[in-house]
Short mmCIF file of C-alpha atoms and ligand atoms in Angstrom, two decimals:
data_model
loop_
_atom_site.label_atom_id
_atom_site.label_comp_id
_atom_site.label_asym_id
_atom_site.label_seq_id
_atom_site.Cartn_x
_atom_site.Cartn_y
_atom_site.Cartn_z
CA MET P 1 -103.73 -122.17 -125.92
CA GLN P 2 -102.80 -125.66 -126.67
CA GLY P 3 -99.99 -127.79 -127.75
CA ALA P 4 -96.55 -127.52 -126.74
CA LYS P 5 -95.45 -124.16 -128.20
CA ALA P 6 -94.84 -121.72 -125.79
CA GLN P 7 -95.13 -118.55 -128.09
CA MET P 8 -98.21 -116.46 -126.90
CA LYS P 9 -100.04 -114.34 -129.30
CA LEU P 10 -101.03 -112.37 -126.61
CA LEU P 11 -97.73 -111.39 -125.66
CA GLU P 12 -96.63 -110.89 -129.48
CA ASP P 13 -98.92 -108.07 -130.10
CA ALA P 14 -98.74 -106.09 -126.45
CA ILE P 15 -95.08 -105.90 -127.60
CA THR P 16 -96.09 -104.44 -131.02
CA GLU P 17 -98.68 -102.66 -130.14
CA ARG P 18 -97.49 -101.00 -126.16
CA GLY P 19 -93.56 -101.54 -126.74
CA ARG P 20 -90.77 -99.56 -127.46
CA VAL P 21 -87.42 -100.60 -129.25
CA LYS P 22 -84.38 -97.68 -127.82
CA ASP P 23 -80.76 -97.38 -128.49
CA GLY P 24 -81.06 -100.29 -131.16
CA ASP P 25 -81.49 -103.32 -128.57
CA VAL P 26 -83.04 -102.51 -125.73
CA LEU P 27 -86.96 -102.99 -125.67
CA LYS P 28 -88.96 -101.28 -123.24
CA VAL P 29 -92.14 -102.44 -121.98
CA ASP P 30 -92.48 -100.41 -119.13
CA ALA P 31 -96.33 -99.77 -120.24
CA PHE P 32 -97.29 -103.08 -119.62
CA LEU P 33 -94.67 -105.30 -117.79
CA ASN P 34 -91.97 -103.97 -115.96
CA HIS P 35 -93.07 -100.05 -114.66
CA GLN P 36 -96.83 -100.34 -115.27
CA MET P 37 -98.17 -104.09 -114.94
CA ASP P 38 -100.92 -105.20 -117.21
CA VAL P 39 -102.50 -107.70 -114.27
CA SER P 40 -104.79 -109.60 -116.84
CA LEU P 41 -102.34 -109.80 -119.68
CA ILE P 42 -99.45 -111.43 -116.60
CA SER P 43 -102.03 -113.34 -114.82
CA GLU P 44 -101.94 -115.19 -118.63
CA LEU P 45 -98.36 -115.77 -119.13
CA GLY P 46 -98.35 -117.22 -115.30
CA LYS P 47 -101.14 -119.80 -116.95
CA GLU P 48 -99.02 -120.39 -119.63
CA PHE P 49 -95.85 -121.16 -117.54
CA HIS P 50 -98.08 -122.90 -115.11
CA ARG P 51 -99.51 -125.01 -118.11
CA LEU P 52 -95.88 -126.23 -119.84
CA PHE P 53 -94.37 -126.64 -116.15
CA ARG P 54 -97.38 -128.29 -114.28
CA ASP P 55 -95.58 -131.87 -114.20
CA ALA P 56 -92.41 -130.86 -113.46
CA GLY P 57 -92.73 -130.74 -109.77
CA VAL P 58 -92.08 -127.59 -109.07
CA ASN P 59 -92.50 -126.34 -105.22
CA LYS P 60 -90.98 -122.73 -105.55
CA ILE P 61 -90.43 -120.06 -108.16
CA LEU P 62 -87.06 -118.38 -108.18
CA THR P 63 -86.76 -114.67 -109.36
CA ILE P 64 -84.36 -111.73 -109.06
CA GLU P 65 -85.36 -108.28 -108.11
CA ALA P 66 -87.37 -106.01 -109.50
CA SER P 67 -89.12 -106.27 -112.60
CA GLY P 68 -88.95 -110.09 -112.26
CA ILE P 69 -90.89 -110.48 -108.68
CA GLY P 70 -94.75 -109.50 -109.89
CA ILE P 71 -94.64 -111.83 -112.34
CA ALA P 72 -93.34 -114.42 -110.70
CA CYS P 73 -96.25 -113.72 -107.84
CA ILE P 74 -98.93 -114.44 -110.44
CA THR P 75 -97.60 -117.70 -111.92
CA ALA P 76 -96.60 -118.71 -108.09
CA GLN P 77 -100.66 -118.67 -107.75
CA GLN P 78 -101.09 -120.73 -110.27
CA PHE P 79 -98.35 -123.29 -108.96
CA GLY P 80 -99.87 -122.79 -105.71
CA VAL P 81 -96.13 -122.15 -104.18
CA PRO P 82 -93.49 -119.78 -102.43
CA VAL P 83 -91.62 -117.04 -104.36
CA VAL P 84 -88.63 -116.66 -103.15
CA PHE P 85 -86.36 -113.74 -105.20
CA ALA P 86 -82.88 -112.87 -105.23
CA LYS P 87 -81.75 -109.82 -103.98
CA LYS P 88 -79.52 -107.39 -105.68
CA THR P 89 -76.95 -106.04 -103.72
CA GLN P 90 -73.77 -103.73 -103.94
CA SER P 91 -71.56 -105.15 -100.56
CA ARG P 92 -69.23 -107.35 -100.37
CA ASN P 93 -69.55 -108.25 -96.72
CA ILE P 94 -73.00 -109.67 -96.67
CA ASP P 95 -74.53 -111.10 -92.79
CA GLY P 96 -76.04 -114.61 -92.19
CA ALA P 97 -75.83 -117.50 -93.87
CA VAL P 98 -76.87 -116.71 -97.66
CA TYR P 99 -75.58 -118.47 -101.45
CA THR P 100 -74.17 -115.90 -103.39
CA SER P 101 -73.38 -114.87 -107.20
CA LYS P 102 -72.98 -112.02 -109.19
CA VAL P 103 -74.91 -110.78 -112.17
CA THR P 104 -73.94 -108.32 -114.72
CA SER P 105 -76.84 -105.95 -115.63
CA PHE P 106 -77.79 -105.30 -118.77
CA THR P 107 -79.84 -102.46 -118.47
CA HIS P 108 -77.26 -100.48 -116.23
CA GLN P 109 -74.01 -101.86 -117.33
CA ARG P 110 -73.08 -102.88 -113.46
CA GLU P 111 -71.78 -105.76 -111.69
CA TYR P 112 -74.12 -106.57 -108.85
CA ASP P 113 -74.03 -109.72 -106.01
CA VAL P 114 -77.03 -111.22 -105.72
CA ILE P 115 -77.86 -113.12 -102.93
CA VAL P 116 -80.76 -115.22 -101.26
CA SER P 117 -80.89 -116.78 -97.54
CA GLN P 118 -80.28 -119.78 -97.34
CA SER P 119 -83.42 -120.39 -94.99
CA PHE P 120 -85.18 -120.23 -98.10
CA LEU P 121 -83.65 -122.51 -101.12
CA GLY P 122 -82.34 -126.22 -100.10
CA PRO P 123 -81.87 -130.01 -101.60
CA ASP P 124 -85.88 -130.28 -101.09
CA ASP P 125 -86.90 -127.73 -103.56
CA ARG P 126 -87.69 -128.15 -107.21
CA VAL P 127 -87.54 -124.64 -108.38
CA LEU P 128 -88.80 -122.81 -111.09
CA LEU P 129 -86.93 -119.82 -112.37
CA ILE P 130 -89.18 -116.75 -113.93
CA ASP P 131 -88.09 -113.42 -115.32
CA ASP P 132 -88.85 -110.95 -117.51
CA PHE P 133 -86.40 -111.28 -119.69
CA LEU P 134 -83.90 -113.35 -121.79
CA ALA P 135 -80.73 -111.48 -123.22
CA LYS P 136 -77.44 -112.18 -122.43
CA GLY P 137 -77.89 -114.80 -119.72
CA SER P 138 -76.51 -113.13 -116.78
CA ALA P 139 -79.48 -113.21 -114.92
CA LEU P 140 -80.31 -116.53 -115.29
CA LEU P 141 -77.30 -118.06 -114.81
CA GLY P 142 -77.21 -116.27 -111.54
CA LEU P 143 -80.38 -117.61 -110.60
CA ILE P 144 -78.78 -120.91 -112.07
CA GLU P 145 -75.60 -120.63 -109.60
CA LEU P 146 -77.92 -119.89 -106.54
CA VAL P 147 -79.62 -122.87 -107.16
CA LYS P 148 -76.97 -124.76 -107.47
CA GLN P 149 -75.35 -123.79 -104.08
CA SER P 150 -78.60 -124.66 -102.13
CA GLY P 151 -78.64 -128.15 -103.34
CA ALA P 152 -82.25 -127.72 -105.35
CA SER P 153 -83.12 -129.24 -108.48
CA ILE P 154 -84.44 -126.99 -111.52
CA ALA P 155 -87.48 -127.57 -113.44
CA GLY P 156 -86.33 -125.15 -115.77
CA ALA P 157 -86.71 -121.29 -116.67
CA GLY P 158 -89.99 -119.33 -117.78
CA ILE P 159 -89.30 -116.44 -119.96
CA CYS P 160 -91.48 -113.61 -120.65
CA ILE P 161 -89.54 -112.22 -123.34
CA GLU P 162 -86.06 -113.94 -125.00
CA LYS P 163 -83.73 -111.80 -127.25
CA GLY P 164 -83.19 -114.71 -129.14
CA PHE P 165 -80.66 -112.90 -131.36
CA ASP P 166 -78.54 -112.85 -128.45
CA VAL P 167 -76.42 -115.32 -126.75
CA GLY P 168 -78.25 -115.88 -123.05
CA GLY P 169 -80.81 -118.58 -124.58
CA LYS P 170 -78.46 -120.83 -126.20
CA LEU P 171 -75.73 -120.14 -123.23
CA VAL P 172 -78.38 -121.11 -120.47
CA ARG P 173 -80.29 -124.33 -122.73
CA ASP P 174 -76.59 -125.24 -123.93
CA SER P 175 -76.10 -125.58 -119.62
CA GLY P 176 -78.51 -128.02 -119.71
CA VAL P 177 -81.46 -126.07 -118.44
CA ARG P 178 -84.73 -126.05 -120.11
CA VAL P 179 -86.12 -122.34 -121.04
CA GLU P 180 -89.24 -121.64 -122.53
CA SER P 181 -89.86 -118.24 -123.70
CA LEU P 182 -93.67 -116.88 -124.57
CA ALA P 183 -92.27 -114.07 -127.01
CA ILE P 184 -88.97 -114.77 -128.84
CA ILE P 185 -87.51 -111.59 -130.85
CA GLN P 186 -85.67 -112.83 -133.82
CA GLU P 187 -84.71 -109.51 -134.47
CA MET P 188 -85.57 -105.52 -133.83
CA HIS P 189 -84.21 -103.08 -136.18
CA ASP P 190 -85.93 -99.57 -137.14
CA GLY P 191 -88.37 -99.38 -134.71
CA LYS P 192 -89.56 -102.38 -135.55
CA ILE P 193 -89.82 -106.07 -133.82
CA ILE P 194 -89.61 -109.70 -135.50
CA PHE P 195 -90.36 -112.24 -133.91
CA THR P 196 -89.65 -116.13 -134.34
CA ASP P 197 -92.29 -118.65 -135.36
P1 LIG D 201 -79.76 -110.62 -119.31
O1 LIG D 201 -78.89 -110.73 -118.05
O2 LIG D 201 -79.89 -112.25 -120.26
O3 LIG D 201 -78.14 -109.91 -120.09
O4 LIG D 201 -80.87 -109.87 -119.23
C1 LIG D 201 -81.67 -110.02 -118.30
C2 LIG D 201 -81.97 -109.24 -117.18
O5 LIG D 201 -81.68 -107.71 -118.12
C3 LIG D 201 -83.49 -108.92 -116.89
O6 LIG D 201 -83.95 -109.37 -115.86
C4 LIG D 201 -84.09 -107.85 -117.50
O7 LIG D 201 -84.57 -106.90 -117.18
C5 LIG D 201 -83.18 -106.64 -118.24
N1 LIG D 201 -82.77 -106.67 -119.79
C6 LIG D 201 -82.38 -107.35 -120.85
N2 LIG D 201 -82.94 -106.90 -121.91
C7 LIG D 201 -83.99 -106.20 -122.01
C8 LIG D 201 -84.69 -105.10 -122.53
O8 LIG D 201 -84.62 -105.31 -124.06
N3 LIG D 201 -85.07 -104.18 -122.13
C9 LIG D 201 -85.88 -104.36 -120.43
N4 LIG D 201 -86.58 -103.27 -120.04
N5 LIG D 201 -85.13 -104.92 -119.87
C10 LIG D 201 -84.28 -105.95 -120.40
#
C-alpha cells in the first residue's frame, strides 16, 4: 500500500465477507481477527502499522488483553520491539508496583481495573498503542492513562477497526494522540457495513 492513507482494502474486504453485524452495533470479526486468527491477514495489518509509525521512534507496544495481544505481537515483529499487555483485573487490591486505570468493557458492559507492572513501562519508553477496535474510546483512554502514569511518551495508536460513528476516535484525537485506523466504519445497518473513504 502506498501513500499516507491508512485504510486498507484488504481488511475492509475481510470485514465485508467474513464479518457479521450483531445486535445493531456489534461487529463480529471472530472468524479472522479476535477468536480464530487469520495470521497472513494480520501480518499485513502489522506491516501497515509499521509503515505508518516506522519513523515515530517506537520502542514498545502496549495493548490490552485479550483480543489485542496477537495483533500487537505480529506488529511488534515488524518493529523489533517488545509487547506489554495491560491485564484486566476486577480486584481493587493489587499487589506490587503497578500503574492502574479503569476501562469499561464495550462488549461486556462492565468496569475493569487494568494494570501494568512498573517494571515494564517507564520514562524511556516511546509507546505505540495497538487494539482491535476503537468504539467509545474507553480501552484506548485507559491505556493512555497507564502510559501517562509511567512517564513514557505516546507515538500513537494503531487500530484495526474504528467505529467512525461512535465517539472514541474524536475523543482520543482531541486529546492529542495520533490515531491510525486501518478500517473506519461509517455506518452499519441491516447487516450492511459502509466504510469511510
Ligand atoms: P471502546 O473501549 O473503544 O468502547 O471499545 C474497544 C474495545 O471493545 C475493544 O478492545 C474491543 O475488544 C471491544 N469492541 C468494541 N466494539 C466492538 C465490536 O463491535 N465488536 C467486537 N468484537 N469488539 C468490540
